[in-house]
PDB file of C-alpha atoms and ligand atoms in Angstrom:
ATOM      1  CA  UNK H   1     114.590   2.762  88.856  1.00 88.00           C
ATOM      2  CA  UNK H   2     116.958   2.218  86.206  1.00 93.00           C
ATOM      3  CA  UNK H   3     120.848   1.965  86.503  1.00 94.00           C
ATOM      4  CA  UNK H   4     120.891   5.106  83.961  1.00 94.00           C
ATOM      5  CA  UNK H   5     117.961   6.616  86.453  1.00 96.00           C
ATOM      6  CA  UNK H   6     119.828   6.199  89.516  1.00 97.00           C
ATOM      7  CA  UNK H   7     123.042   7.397  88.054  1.00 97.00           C
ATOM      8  CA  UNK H   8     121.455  10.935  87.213  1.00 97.00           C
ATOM      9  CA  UNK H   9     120.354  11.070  90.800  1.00 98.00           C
ATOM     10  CA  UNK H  10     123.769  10.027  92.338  1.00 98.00           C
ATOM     11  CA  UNK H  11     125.479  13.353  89.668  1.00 98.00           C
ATOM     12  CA  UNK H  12     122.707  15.391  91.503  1.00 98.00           C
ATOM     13  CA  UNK H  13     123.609  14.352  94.950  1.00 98.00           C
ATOM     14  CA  UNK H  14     127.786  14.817  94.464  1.00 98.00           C
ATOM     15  CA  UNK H  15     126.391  18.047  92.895  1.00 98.00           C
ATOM     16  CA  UNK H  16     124.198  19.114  96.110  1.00 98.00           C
ATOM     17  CA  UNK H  17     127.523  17.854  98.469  1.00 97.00           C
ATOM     18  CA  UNK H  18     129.532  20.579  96.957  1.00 97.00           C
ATOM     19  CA  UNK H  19     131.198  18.824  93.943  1.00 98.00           C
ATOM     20  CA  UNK H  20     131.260  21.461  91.752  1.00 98.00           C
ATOM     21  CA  UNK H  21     134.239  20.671  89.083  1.00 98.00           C
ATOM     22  CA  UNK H  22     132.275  19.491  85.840  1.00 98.00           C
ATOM     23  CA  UNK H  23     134.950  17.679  84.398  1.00 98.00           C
ATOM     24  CA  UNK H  24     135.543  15.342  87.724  1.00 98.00           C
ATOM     25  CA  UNK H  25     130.852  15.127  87.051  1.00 98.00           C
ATOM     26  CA  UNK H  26     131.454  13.935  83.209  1.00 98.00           C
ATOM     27  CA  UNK H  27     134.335  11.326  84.502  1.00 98.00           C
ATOM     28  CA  UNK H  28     131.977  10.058  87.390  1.00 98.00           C
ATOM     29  CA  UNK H  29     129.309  10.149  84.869  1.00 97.00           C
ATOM     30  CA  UNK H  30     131.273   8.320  81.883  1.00 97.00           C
ATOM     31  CA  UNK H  31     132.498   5.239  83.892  1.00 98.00           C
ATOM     32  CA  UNK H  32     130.304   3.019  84.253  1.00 98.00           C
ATOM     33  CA  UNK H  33     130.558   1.838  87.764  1.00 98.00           C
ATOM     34  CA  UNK H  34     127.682  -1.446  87.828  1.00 97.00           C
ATOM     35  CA  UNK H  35     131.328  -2.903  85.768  1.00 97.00           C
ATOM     36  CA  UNK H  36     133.416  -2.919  88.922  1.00 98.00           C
ATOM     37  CA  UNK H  37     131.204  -4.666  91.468  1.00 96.00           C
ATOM     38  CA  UNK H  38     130.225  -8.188  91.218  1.00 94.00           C
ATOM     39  CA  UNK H  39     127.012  -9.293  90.049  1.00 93.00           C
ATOM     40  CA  UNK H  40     124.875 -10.349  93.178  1.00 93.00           C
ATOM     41  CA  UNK H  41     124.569  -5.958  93.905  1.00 95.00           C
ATOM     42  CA  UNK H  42     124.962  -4.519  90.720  1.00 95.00           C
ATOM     43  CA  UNK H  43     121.414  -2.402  91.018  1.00 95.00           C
ATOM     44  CA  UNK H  44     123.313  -0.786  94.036  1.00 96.00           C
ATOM     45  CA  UNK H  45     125.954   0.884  91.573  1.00 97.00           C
ATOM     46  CA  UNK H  46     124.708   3.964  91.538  1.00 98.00           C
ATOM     47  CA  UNK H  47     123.849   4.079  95.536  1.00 97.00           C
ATOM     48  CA  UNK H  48     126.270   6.513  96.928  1.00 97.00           C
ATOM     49  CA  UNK H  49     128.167   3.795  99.058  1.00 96.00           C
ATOM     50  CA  UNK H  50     130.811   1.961  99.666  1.00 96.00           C
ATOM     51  CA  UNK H  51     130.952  -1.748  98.596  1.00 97.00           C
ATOM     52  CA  UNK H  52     132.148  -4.823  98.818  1.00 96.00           C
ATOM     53  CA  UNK H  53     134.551  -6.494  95.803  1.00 94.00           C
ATOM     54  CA  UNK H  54     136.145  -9.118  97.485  1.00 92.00           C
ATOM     55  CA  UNK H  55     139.289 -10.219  99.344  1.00 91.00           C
ATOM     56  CA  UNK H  56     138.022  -8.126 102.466  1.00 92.00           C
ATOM     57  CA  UNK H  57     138.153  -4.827 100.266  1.00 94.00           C
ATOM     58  CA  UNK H  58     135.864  -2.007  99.323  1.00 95.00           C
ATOM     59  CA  UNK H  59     134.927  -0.098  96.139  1.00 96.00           C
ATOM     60  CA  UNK H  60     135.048   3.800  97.924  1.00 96.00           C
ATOM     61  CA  UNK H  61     131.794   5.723  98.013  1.00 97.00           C
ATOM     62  CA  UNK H  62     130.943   7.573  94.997  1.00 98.00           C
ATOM     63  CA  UNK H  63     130.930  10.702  97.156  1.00 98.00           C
ATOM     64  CA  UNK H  64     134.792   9.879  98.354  1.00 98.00           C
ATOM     65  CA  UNK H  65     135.614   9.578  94.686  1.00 98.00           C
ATOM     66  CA  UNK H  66     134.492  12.366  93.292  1.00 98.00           C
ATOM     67  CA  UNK H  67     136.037  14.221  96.673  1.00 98.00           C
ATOM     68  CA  UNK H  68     139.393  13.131  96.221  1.00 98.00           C
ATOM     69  CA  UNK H  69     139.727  13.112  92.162  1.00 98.00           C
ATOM     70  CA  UNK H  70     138.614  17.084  92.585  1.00 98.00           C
ATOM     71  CA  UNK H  71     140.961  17.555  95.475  1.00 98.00           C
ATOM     72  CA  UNK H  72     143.582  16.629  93.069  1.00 98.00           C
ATOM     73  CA  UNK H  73     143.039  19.367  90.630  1.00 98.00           C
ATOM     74  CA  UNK H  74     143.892  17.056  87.432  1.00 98.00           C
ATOM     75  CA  UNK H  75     144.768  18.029  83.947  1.00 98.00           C
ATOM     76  CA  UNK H  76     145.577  15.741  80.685  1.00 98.00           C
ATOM     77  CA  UNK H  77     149.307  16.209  81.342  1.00 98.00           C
ATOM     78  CA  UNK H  78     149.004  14.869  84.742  1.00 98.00           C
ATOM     79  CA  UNK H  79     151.169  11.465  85.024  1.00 98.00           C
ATOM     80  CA  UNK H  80     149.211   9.720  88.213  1.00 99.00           C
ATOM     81  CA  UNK H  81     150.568   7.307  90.583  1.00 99.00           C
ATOM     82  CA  UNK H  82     147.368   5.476  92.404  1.00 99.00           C
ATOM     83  CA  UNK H  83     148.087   3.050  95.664  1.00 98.00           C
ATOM     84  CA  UNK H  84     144.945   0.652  96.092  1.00 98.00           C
ATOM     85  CA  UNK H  85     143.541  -0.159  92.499  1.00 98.00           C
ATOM     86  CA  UNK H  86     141.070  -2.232  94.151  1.00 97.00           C
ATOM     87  CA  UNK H  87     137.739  -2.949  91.627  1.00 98.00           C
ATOM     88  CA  UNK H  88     139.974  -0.164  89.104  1.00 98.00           C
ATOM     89  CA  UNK H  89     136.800   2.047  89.625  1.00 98.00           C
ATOM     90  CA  UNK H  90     138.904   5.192  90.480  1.00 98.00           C
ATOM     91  CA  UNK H  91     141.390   4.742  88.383  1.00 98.00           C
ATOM     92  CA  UNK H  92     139.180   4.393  85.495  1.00 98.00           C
ATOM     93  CA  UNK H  93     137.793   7.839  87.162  1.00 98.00           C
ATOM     94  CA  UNK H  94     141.422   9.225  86.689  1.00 98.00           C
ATOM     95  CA  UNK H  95     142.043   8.160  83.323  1.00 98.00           C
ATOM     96  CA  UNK H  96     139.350  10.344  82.015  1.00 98.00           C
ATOM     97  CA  UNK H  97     140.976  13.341  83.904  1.00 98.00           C
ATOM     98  CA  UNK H  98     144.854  12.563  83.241  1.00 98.00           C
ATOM     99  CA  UNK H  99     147.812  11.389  80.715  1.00 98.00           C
ATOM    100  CA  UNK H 100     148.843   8.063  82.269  1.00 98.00           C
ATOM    101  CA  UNK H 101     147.625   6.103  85.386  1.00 98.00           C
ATOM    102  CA  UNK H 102     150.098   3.493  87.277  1.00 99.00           C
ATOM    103  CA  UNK H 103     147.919   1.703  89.698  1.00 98.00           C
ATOM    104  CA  UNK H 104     149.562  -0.640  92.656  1.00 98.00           C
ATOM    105  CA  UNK H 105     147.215  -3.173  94.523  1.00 98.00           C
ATOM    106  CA  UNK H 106     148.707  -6.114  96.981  1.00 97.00           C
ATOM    107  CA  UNK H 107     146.033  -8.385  95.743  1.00 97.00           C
ATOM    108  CA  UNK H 108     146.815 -10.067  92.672  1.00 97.00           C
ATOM    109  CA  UNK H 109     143.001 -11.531  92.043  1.00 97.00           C
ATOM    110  CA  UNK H 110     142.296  -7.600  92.159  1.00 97.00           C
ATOM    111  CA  UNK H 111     144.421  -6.324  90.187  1.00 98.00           C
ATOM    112  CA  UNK H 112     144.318  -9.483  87.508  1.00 98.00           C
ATOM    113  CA  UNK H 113     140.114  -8.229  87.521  1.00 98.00           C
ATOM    114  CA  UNK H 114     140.566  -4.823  87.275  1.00 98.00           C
ATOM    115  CA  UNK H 115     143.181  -5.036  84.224  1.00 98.00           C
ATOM    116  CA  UNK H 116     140.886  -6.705  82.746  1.00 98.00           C
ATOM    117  CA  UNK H 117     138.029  -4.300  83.000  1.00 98.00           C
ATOM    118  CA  UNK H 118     140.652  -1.670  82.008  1.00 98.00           C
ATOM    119  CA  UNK H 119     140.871  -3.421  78.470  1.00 98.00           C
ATOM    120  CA  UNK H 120     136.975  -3.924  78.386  1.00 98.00           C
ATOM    121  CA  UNK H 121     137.040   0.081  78.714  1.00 97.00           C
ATOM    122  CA  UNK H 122     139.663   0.130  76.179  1.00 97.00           C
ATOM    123  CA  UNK H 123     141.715   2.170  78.902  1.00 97.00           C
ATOM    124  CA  UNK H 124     145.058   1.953  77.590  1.00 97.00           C
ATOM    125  CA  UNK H 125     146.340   4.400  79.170  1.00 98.00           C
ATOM    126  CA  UNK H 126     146.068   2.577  82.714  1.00 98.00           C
ATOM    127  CA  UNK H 127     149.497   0.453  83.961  1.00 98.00           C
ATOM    128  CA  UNK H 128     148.929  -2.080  86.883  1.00 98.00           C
ATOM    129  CA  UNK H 129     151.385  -3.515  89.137  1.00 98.00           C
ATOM    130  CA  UNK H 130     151.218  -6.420  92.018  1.00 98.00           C
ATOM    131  CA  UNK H 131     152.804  -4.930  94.959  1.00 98.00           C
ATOM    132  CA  UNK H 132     153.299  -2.831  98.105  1.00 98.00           C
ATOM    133  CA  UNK H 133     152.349   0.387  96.905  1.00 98.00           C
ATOM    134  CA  UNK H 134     153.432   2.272 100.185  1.00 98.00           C
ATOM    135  CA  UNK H 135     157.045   1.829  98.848  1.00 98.00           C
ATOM    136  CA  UNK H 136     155.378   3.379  95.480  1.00 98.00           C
ATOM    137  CA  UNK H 137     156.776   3.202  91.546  1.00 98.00           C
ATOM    138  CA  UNK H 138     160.532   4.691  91.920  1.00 98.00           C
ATOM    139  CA  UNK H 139     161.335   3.509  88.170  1.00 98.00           C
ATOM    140  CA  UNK H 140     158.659   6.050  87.202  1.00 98.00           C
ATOM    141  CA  UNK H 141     159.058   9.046  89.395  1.00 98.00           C
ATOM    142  CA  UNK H 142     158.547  12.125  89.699  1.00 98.00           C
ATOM    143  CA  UNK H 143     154.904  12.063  89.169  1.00 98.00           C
ATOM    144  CA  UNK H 144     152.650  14.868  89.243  1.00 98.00           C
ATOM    145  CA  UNK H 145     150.019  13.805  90.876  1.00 99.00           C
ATOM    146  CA  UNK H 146     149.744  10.564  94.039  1.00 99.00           C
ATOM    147  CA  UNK H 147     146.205   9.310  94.953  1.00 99.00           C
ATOM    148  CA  UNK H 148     146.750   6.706  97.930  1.00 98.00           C
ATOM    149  CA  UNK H 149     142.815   5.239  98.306  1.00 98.00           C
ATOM    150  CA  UNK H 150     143.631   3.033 101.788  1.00 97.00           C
ATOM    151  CA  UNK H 151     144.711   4.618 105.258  1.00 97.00           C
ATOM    152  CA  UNK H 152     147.808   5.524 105.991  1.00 98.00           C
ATOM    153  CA  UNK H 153     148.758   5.752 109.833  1.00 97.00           C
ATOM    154  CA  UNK H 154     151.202   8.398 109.410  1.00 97.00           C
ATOM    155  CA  UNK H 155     152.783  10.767 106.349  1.00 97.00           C
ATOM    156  CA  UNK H 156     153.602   8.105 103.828  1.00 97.00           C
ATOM    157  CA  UNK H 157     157.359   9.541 103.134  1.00 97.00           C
ATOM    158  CA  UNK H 158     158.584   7.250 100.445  1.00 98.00           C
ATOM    159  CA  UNK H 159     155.265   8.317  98.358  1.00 98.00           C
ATOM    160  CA  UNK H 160     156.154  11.817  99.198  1.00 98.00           C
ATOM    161  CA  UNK H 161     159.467  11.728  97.514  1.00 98.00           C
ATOM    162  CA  UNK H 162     157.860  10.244  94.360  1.00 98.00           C
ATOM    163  CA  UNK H 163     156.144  13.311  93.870  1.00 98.00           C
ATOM    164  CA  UNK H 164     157.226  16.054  91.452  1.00 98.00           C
ATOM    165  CA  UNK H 165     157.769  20.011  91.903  1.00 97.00           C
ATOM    166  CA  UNK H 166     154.194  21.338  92.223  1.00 97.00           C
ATOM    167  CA  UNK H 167     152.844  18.258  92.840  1.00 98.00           C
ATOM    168  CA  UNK H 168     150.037  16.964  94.821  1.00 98.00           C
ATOM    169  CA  UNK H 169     149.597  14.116  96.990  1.00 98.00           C
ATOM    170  CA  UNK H 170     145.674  12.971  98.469  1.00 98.00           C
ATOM    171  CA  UNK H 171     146.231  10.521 100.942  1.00 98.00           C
ATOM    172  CA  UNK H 172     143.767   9.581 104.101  1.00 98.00           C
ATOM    173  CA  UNK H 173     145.617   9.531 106.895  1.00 98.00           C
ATOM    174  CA  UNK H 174     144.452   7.963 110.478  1.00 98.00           C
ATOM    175  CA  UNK H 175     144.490   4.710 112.509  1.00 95.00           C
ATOM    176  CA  UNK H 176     142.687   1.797 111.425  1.00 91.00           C
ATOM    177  CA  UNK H 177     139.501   2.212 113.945  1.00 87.00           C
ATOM    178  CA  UNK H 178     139.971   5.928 114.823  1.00 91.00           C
ATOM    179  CA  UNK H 179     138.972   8.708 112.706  1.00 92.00           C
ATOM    180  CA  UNK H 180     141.163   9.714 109.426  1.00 97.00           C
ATOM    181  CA  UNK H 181     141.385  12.527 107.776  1.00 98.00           C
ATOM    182  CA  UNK H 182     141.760  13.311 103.690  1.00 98.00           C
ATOM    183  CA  UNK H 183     144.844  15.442 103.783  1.00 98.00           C
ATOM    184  CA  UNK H 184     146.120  16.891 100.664  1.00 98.00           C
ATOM    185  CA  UNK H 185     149.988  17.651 100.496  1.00 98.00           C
ATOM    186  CA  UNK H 186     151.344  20.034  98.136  1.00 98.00           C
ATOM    187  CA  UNK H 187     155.055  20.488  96.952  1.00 98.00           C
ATOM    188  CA  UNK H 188     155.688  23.852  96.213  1.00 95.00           C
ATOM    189  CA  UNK H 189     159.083  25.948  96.397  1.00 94.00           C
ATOM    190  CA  UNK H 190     159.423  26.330  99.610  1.00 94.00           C
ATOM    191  CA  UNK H 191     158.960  23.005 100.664  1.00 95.00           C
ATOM    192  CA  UNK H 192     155.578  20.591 101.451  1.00 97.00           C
ATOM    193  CA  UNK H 193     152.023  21.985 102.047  1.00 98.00           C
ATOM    194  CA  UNK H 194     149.674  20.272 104.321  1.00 98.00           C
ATOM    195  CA  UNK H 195     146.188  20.365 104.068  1.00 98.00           C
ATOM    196  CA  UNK H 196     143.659  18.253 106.484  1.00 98.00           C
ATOM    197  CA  UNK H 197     140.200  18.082 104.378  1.00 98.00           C
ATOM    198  CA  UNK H 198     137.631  15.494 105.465  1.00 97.00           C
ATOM    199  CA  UNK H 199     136.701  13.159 107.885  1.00 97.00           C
ATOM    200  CA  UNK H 200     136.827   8.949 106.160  1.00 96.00           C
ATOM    201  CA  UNK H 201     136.582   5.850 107.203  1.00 94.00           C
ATOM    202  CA  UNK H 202     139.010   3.485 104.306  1.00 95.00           C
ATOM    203  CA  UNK H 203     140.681   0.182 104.585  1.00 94.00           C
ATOM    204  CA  UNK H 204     144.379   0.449 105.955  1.00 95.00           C
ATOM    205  CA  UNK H 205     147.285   0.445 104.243  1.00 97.00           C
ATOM    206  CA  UNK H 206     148.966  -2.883 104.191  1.00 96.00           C
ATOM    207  CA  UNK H 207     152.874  -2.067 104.423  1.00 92.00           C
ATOM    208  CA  UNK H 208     154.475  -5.580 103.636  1.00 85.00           C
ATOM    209  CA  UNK H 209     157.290  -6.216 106.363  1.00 72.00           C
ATOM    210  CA  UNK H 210     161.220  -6.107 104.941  1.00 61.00           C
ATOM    211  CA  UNK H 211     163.019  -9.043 104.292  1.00 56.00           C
ATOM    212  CA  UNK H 212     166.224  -9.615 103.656  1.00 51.00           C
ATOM    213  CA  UNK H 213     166.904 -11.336 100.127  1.00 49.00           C
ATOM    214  CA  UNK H 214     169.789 -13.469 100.800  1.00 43.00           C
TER     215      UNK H 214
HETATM  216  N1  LIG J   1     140.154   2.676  94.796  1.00 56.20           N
HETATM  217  C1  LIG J   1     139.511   1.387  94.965  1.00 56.20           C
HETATM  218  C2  LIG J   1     139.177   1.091  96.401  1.00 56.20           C
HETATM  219  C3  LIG J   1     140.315   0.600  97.081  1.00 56.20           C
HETATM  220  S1  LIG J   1     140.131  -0.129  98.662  1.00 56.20           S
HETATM  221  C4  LIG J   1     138.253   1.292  94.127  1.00 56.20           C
HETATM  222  O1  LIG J   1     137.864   2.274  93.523  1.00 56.20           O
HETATM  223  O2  LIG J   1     137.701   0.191  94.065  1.00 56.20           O
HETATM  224  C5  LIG J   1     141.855  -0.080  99.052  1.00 56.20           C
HETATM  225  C6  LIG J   1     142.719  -1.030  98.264  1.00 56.20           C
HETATM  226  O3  LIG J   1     144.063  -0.817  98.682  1.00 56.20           O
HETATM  227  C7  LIG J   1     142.417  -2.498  98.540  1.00 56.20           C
HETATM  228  O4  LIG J   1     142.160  -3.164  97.335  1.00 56.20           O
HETATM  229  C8  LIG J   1     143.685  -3.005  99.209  1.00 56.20           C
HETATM  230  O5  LIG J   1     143.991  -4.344  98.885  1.00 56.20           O
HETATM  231  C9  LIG J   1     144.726  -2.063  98.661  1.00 56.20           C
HETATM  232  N2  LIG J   1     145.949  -1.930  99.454  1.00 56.20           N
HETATM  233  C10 LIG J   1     146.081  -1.861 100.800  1.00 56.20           C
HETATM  234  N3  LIG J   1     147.379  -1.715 101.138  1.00 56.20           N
HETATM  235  C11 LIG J   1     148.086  -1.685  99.971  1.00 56.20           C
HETATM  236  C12 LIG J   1     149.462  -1.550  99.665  1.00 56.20           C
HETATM  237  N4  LIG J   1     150.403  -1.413 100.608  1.00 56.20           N
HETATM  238  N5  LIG J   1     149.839  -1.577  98.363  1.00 56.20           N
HETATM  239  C13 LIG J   1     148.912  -1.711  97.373  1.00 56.20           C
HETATM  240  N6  LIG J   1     147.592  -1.833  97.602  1.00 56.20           N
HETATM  241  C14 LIG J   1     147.166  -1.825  98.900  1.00 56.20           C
END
């Protein structure tokens, strides 16, 4: 099978698993995802998996993607803030769907590959950062819309201030070998909405310890 082959099977499979929002289909369908995963399991890009890029880290499942990116209801006014740009796969994803992506990963050899892949693409619209994302972008709040793609053991507050009136927030939350759950938190008038959608298994969320600068 080709990659082109196994990608119209994987669009038929999110479609059969109840994604059902055509524009999140035409993003997963546009990026070309054999770009973010090293060479040695390319012909898997189109497998609806998980795998791995490197420094002990994981390009999410196709499936997971597409779950999340719909869960976010986006439109092309959305400004995005992303924690975990990983191989830049889902961000790419996002930057079909929204205005401007800032993407935080704590790996620099992660984020230095997936910039560059974001200028391959021609994805200008994509800004990276080096960093702990958990604390996430205050220069550039409010934003409308917060993707965090590793697990967060408990409500990640700070990320939940970031976010804008009528904003929404799709974080996993969960203990690193337990189960976690997708929740999706909404801020609406009269205060935050909390949503627990599906059952995932991601890489935690690395909060770097505080230090004092002097
Ligand atoms: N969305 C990615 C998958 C990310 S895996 C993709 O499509 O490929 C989760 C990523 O979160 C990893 O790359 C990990 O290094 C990163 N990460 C974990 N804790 C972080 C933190 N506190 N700040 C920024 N990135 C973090």
């Amino acid at each position: 099978m080709t990659l082109e082959e196994s990608k119209i099977r994987l669009i038929m499979e999110l479609r059969r698993e109840g994604i059902s929002d055509s524009a999140v289909l035409g993003a997963i369908e546009r990026v070309p995802r054999e770009i973010f995963i090293p060479s040695p399991i390319k012909t898997f890009a189109y497998d609806n998996r998980a795998l791995p890029i490197g420094a002990g880290q994981t390009i999410s499942q196709p499936y997971v993607v597409a779950y999340m990116t719909q869960a976010l209801n986006l439109n092309d006014r959305c400004k995005v803030l992303e924690i975990g740009t990983g191989s830049g796969y889902q961000t790419a994803v996002l930057a079909r769907l929204a205005r401007r992506i800032y993407t935080i990963e704590r790996h620099p050899s992660l984020s230095d590959e997936a910039k560059e892949r974001f200028e391959a693409l021609d994805l200008h619209k994509v800004v990276t950062r080096v960093g702990d994302g958990s604390k996430g972008w205050p220069e550039q709040a409010p934003f409308d819309r917060i993707l965090v793609t590793a697990a967060s053991e408990s409500v990640p507050g700070t990320l939940l201030e970031q976010l804008g009136e009528g904003g929404i927030m799709v974080v996993p939350i969960g203990p690193q070998d337990g189960t976690q759950h997708i929740h999706r938190f909404t801020r609406t008038e009269d205060g935050i909405e909390d949503e627990c959608l599906l059952p995932v298994r991601f890489v935690p969320l690395v909060e770097s310890e505080v230090r004092d600068s002097a």
